Short mmCIF file of C-alpha atoms in Angstrom, two decimals:
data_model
loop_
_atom_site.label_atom_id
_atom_site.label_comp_id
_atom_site.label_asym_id
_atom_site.label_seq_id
_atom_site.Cartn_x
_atom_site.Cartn_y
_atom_site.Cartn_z
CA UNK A 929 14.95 -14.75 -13.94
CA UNK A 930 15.65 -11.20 -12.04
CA UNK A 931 17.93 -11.44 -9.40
CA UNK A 932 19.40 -9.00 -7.21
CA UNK A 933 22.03 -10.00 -5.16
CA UNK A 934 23.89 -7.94 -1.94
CA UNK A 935 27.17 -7.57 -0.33
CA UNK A 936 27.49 -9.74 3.18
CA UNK A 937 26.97 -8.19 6.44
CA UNK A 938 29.28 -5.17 7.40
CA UNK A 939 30.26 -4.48 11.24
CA UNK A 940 31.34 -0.67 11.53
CA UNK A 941 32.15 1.65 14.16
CA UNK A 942 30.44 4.71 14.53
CA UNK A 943 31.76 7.77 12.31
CA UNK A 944 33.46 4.78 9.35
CA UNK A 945 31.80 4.47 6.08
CA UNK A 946 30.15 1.50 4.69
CA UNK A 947 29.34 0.61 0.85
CA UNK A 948 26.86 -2.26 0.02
CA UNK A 949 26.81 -3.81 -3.63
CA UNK A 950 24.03 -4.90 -5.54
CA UNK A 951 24.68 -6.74 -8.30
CA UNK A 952 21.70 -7.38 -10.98
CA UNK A 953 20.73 -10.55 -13.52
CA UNK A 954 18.18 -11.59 -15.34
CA UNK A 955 17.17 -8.06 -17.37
CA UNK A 956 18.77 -5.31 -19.28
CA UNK A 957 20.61 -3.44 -16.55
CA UNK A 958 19.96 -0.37 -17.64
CA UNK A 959 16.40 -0.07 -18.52
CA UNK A 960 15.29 -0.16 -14.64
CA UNK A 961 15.76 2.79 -11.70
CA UNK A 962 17.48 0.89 -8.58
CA UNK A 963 16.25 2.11 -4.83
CA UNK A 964 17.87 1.79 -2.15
CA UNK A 965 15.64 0.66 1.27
CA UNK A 966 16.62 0.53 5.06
CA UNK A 967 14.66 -1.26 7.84
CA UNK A 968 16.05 -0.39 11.28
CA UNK A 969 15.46 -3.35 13.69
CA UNK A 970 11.77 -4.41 14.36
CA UNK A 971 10.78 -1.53 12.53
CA UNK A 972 9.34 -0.26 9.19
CA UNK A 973 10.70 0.48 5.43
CA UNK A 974 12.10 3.91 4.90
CA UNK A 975 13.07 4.66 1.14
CA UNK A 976 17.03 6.23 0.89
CA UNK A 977 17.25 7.37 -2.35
CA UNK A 978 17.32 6.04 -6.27
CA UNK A 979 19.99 5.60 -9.58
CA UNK A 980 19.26 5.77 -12.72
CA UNK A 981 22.02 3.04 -13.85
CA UNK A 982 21.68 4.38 -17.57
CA UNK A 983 23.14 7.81 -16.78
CA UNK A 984 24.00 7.49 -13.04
CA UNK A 985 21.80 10.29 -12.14
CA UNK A 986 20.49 10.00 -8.23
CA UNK A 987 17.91 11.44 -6.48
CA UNK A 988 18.32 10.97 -2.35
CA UNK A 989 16.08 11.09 0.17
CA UNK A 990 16.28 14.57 2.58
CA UNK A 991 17.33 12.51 5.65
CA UNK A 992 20.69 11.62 3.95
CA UNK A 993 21.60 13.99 1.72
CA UNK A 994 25.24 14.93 2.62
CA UNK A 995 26.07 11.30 4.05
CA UNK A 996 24.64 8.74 1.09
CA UNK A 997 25.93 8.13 -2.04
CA UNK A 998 24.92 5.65 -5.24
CA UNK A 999 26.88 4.83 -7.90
CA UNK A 1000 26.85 2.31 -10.78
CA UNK A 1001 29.22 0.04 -12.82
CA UNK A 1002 27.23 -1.18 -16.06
CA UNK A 1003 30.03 -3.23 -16.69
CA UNK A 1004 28.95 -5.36 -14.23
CA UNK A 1005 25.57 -4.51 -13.59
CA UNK A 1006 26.43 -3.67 -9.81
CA UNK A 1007 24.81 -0.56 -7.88
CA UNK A 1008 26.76 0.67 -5.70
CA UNK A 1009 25.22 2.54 -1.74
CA UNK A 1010 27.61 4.53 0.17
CA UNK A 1011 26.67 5.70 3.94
CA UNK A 1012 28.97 7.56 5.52
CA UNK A 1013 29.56 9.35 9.08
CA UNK A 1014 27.78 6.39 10.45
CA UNK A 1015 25.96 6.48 13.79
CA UNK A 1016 24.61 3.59 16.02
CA UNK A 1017 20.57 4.90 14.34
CA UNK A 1018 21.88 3.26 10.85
CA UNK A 1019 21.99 -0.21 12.12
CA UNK A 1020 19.72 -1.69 9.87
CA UNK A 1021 19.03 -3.99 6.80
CA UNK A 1022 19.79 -2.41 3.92
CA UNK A 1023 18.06 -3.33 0.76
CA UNK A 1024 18.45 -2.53 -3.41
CA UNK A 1025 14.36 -2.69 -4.99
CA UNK A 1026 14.16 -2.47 -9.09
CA UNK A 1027 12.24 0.35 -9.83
CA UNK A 1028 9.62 -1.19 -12.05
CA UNK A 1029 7.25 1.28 -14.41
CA UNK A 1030 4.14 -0.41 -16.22
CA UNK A 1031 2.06 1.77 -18.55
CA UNK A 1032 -1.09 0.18 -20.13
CA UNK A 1033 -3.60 2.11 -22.14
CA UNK A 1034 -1.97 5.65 -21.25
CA UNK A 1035 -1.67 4.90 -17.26
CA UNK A 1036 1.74 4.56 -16.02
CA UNK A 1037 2.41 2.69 -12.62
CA UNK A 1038 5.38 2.47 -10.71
CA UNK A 1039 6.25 -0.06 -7.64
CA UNK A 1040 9.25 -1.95 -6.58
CA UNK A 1041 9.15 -5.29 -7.94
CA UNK A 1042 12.14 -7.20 -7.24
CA UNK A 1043 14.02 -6.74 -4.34
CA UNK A 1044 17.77 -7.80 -3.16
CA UNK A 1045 17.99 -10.18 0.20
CA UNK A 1046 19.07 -7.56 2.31
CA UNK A 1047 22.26 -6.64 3.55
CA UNK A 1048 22.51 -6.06 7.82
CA UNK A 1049 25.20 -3.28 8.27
CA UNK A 1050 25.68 -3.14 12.24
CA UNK A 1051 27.21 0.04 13.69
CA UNK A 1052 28.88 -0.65 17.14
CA UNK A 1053 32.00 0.58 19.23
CA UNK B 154 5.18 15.14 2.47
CA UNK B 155 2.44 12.62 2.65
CA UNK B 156 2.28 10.21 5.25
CA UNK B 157 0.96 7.18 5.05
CA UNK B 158 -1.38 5.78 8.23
CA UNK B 159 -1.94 2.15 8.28
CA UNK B 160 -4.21 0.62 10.57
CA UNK B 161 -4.55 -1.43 12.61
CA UNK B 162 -1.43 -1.98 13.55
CA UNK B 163 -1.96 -5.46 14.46
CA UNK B 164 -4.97 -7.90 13.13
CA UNK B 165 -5.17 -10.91 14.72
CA UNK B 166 -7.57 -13.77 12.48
CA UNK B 167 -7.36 -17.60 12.00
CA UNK B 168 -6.88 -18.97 8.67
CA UNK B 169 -10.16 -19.09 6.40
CA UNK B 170 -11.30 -15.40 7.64
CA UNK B 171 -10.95 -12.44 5.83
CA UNK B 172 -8.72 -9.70 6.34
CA UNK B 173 -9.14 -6.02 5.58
CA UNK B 174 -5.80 -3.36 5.80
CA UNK B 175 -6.14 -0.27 5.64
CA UNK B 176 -3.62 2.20 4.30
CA UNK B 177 -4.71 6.07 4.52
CA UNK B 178 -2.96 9.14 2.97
CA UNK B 179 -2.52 12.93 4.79
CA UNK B 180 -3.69 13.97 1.15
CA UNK B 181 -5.22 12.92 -1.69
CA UNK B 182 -2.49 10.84 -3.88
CA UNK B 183 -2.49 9.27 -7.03
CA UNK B 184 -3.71 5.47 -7.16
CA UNK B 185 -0.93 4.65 -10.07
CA UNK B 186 1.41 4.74 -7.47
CA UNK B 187 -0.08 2.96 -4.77
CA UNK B 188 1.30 -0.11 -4.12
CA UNK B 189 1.39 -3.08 -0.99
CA UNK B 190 4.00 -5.50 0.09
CA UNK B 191 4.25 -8.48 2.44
CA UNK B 192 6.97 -9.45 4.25
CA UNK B 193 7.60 -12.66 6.14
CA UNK B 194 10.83 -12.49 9.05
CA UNK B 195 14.17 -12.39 7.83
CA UNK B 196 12.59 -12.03 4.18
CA UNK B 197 12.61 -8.91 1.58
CA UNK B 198 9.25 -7.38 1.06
CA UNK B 199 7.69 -9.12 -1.56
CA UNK B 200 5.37 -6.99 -4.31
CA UNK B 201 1.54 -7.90 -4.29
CA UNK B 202 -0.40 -5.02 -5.47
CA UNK B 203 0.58 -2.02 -7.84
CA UNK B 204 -1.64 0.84 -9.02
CA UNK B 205 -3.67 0.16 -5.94
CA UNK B 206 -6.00 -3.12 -7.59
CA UNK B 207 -3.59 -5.00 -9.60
CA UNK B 208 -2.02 -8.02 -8.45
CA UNK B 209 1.39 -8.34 -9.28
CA UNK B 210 2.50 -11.72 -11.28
CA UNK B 211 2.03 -14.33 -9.51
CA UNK B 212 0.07 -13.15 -6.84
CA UNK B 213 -3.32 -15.61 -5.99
CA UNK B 214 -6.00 -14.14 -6.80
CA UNK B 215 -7.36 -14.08 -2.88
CA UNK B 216 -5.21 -10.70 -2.77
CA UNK B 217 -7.27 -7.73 -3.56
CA UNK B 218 -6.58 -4.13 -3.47
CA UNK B 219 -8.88 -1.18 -3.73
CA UNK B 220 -9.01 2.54 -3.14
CA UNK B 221 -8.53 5.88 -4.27
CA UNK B 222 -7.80 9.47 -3.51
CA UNK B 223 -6.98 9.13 0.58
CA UNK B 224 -8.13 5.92 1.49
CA UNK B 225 -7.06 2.26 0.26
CA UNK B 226 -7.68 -1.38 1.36
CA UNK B 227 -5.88 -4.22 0.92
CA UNK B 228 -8.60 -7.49 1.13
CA UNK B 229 -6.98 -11.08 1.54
CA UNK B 230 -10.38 -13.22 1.49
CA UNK B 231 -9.49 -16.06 2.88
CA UNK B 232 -6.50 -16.37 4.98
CA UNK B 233 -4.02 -19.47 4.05
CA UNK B 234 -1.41 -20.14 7.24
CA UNK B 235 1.82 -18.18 4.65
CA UNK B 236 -0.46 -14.74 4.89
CA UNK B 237 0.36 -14.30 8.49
CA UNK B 238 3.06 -11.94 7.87
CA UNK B 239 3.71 -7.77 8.12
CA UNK B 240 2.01 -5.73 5.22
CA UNK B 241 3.10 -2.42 3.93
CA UNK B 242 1.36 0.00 1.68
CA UNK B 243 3.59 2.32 -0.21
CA UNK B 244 2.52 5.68 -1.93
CA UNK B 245 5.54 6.15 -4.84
CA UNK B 246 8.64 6.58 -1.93
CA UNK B 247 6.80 6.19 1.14
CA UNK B 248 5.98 3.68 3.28
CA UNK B 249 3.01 3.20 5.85
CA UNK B 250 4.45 2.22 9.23
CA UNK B 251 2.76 -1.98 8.44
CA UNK B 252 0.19 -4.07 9.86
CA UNK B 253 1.39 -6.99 11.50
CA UNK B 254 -1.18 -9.96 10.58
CA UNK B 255 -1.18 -12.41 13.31
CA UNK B 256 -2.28 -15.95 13.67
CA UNK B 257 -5.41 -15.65 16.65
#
């Protein structure tokens, strides 16, 4: 079965870095896009930015261009999120999603389908 | 960008009713890549709909989704006491803000 398991919780002081794993089972590694979700306390979902874990290509959301950073190791079917510069604002869960993509009878569809169980990175002095 | 207006924000119903989100897009967006999630406390947002109407696997069938262009609907028909939980629509990278379904 699909699994997607995180890193542990992370306490960080404001302006350190913080990298959360993601380490995938269950399906071919690299046939799936892996995005990367935050949820700030009490709050909503807000989409970070995506890997391709064939090629490593990335695609990141405007908000953290500059300060994010995704990598892969297909040796271990791990994806890798890197936030630097942090601030108190990036407390939050942090989440990897599999990039699903069905197509039937010419239609493609995309959604996240299997998600990680969240990994809370707390930024405090 | 397109933003993504759910409302309400919170829908309060006792189990057996029906309950009808609403997700609504500034523009008009493509219904392949609408999809809605629930999520319970301390949980990951689980899948239930993609391409606006179809229920992801395993999903009971008392989820529904409909919609198209600027305006979609997610129908639970009749509420079991594990629905009470926040739903999000989601238009390819964006998420509606939830509705909180609440136990009246």
């Amino acid at each position: 079965q699909v699994q997607l398991v995180q890193s542990g919780a992370e306490v960080k002081k404001p302006g350190a870095s913080v990298k959360v794993s993601c380490k995938a089972s269950g399906y071919t590694f690299t046939s799936y896009y892996m995005h990367w979700v935050r949820q700030a306390p009490g709050q909503g979902l807000e989409w970070m930015g995506i890997i391709n874990p064939s090629g490593g290509s990335t695609s990141y959301a405007q908000k953290f261009q500059g300060r994010v950073t995704m990598t892969r190791d297909t040796s271990t079917s791990t994806v890798y999120m890197e936030l630097s510069s942090l601030r108190s604002e990036d407390t939050a869960v942090y989440y990897c999603a599999r990039g699903a993509r069905y197509c039937t009878n010419g239609v493609c569809y995309r959604a996240f389908d299997y998600w990680g169980q969240g990994t809370l990175v707390t930024v405090s002095s | 960008e397109i933003v993504m207006t759910q409302s309400p924000a919170t829908l309060s119903l006792s189990p057996g009713e029906r309950a009808t989100l609403s997700c609504r897009a500034s523009q008009s967006v493509s219904s392949s890549y609408l999809s809605w999630y629930q999520q319970k406390p301390g949980q990951a947002p689980r899948l239930l709909i993609y391409g606006a109407s179809t229920r992801a696997t395993g999903i009971p069938a008392r989820f529904s989704g409909s919609g198209s262009g600027t305006d979609f609907t997610l129908t639970i028909s009749s509420l079991q006491p594990e629905d009470f939980a926040v739903y999000y629509c989601q238009q390819d990278y964006t998420f509606g803000q939830g509705t909180k379904l609440e136990i009246k």
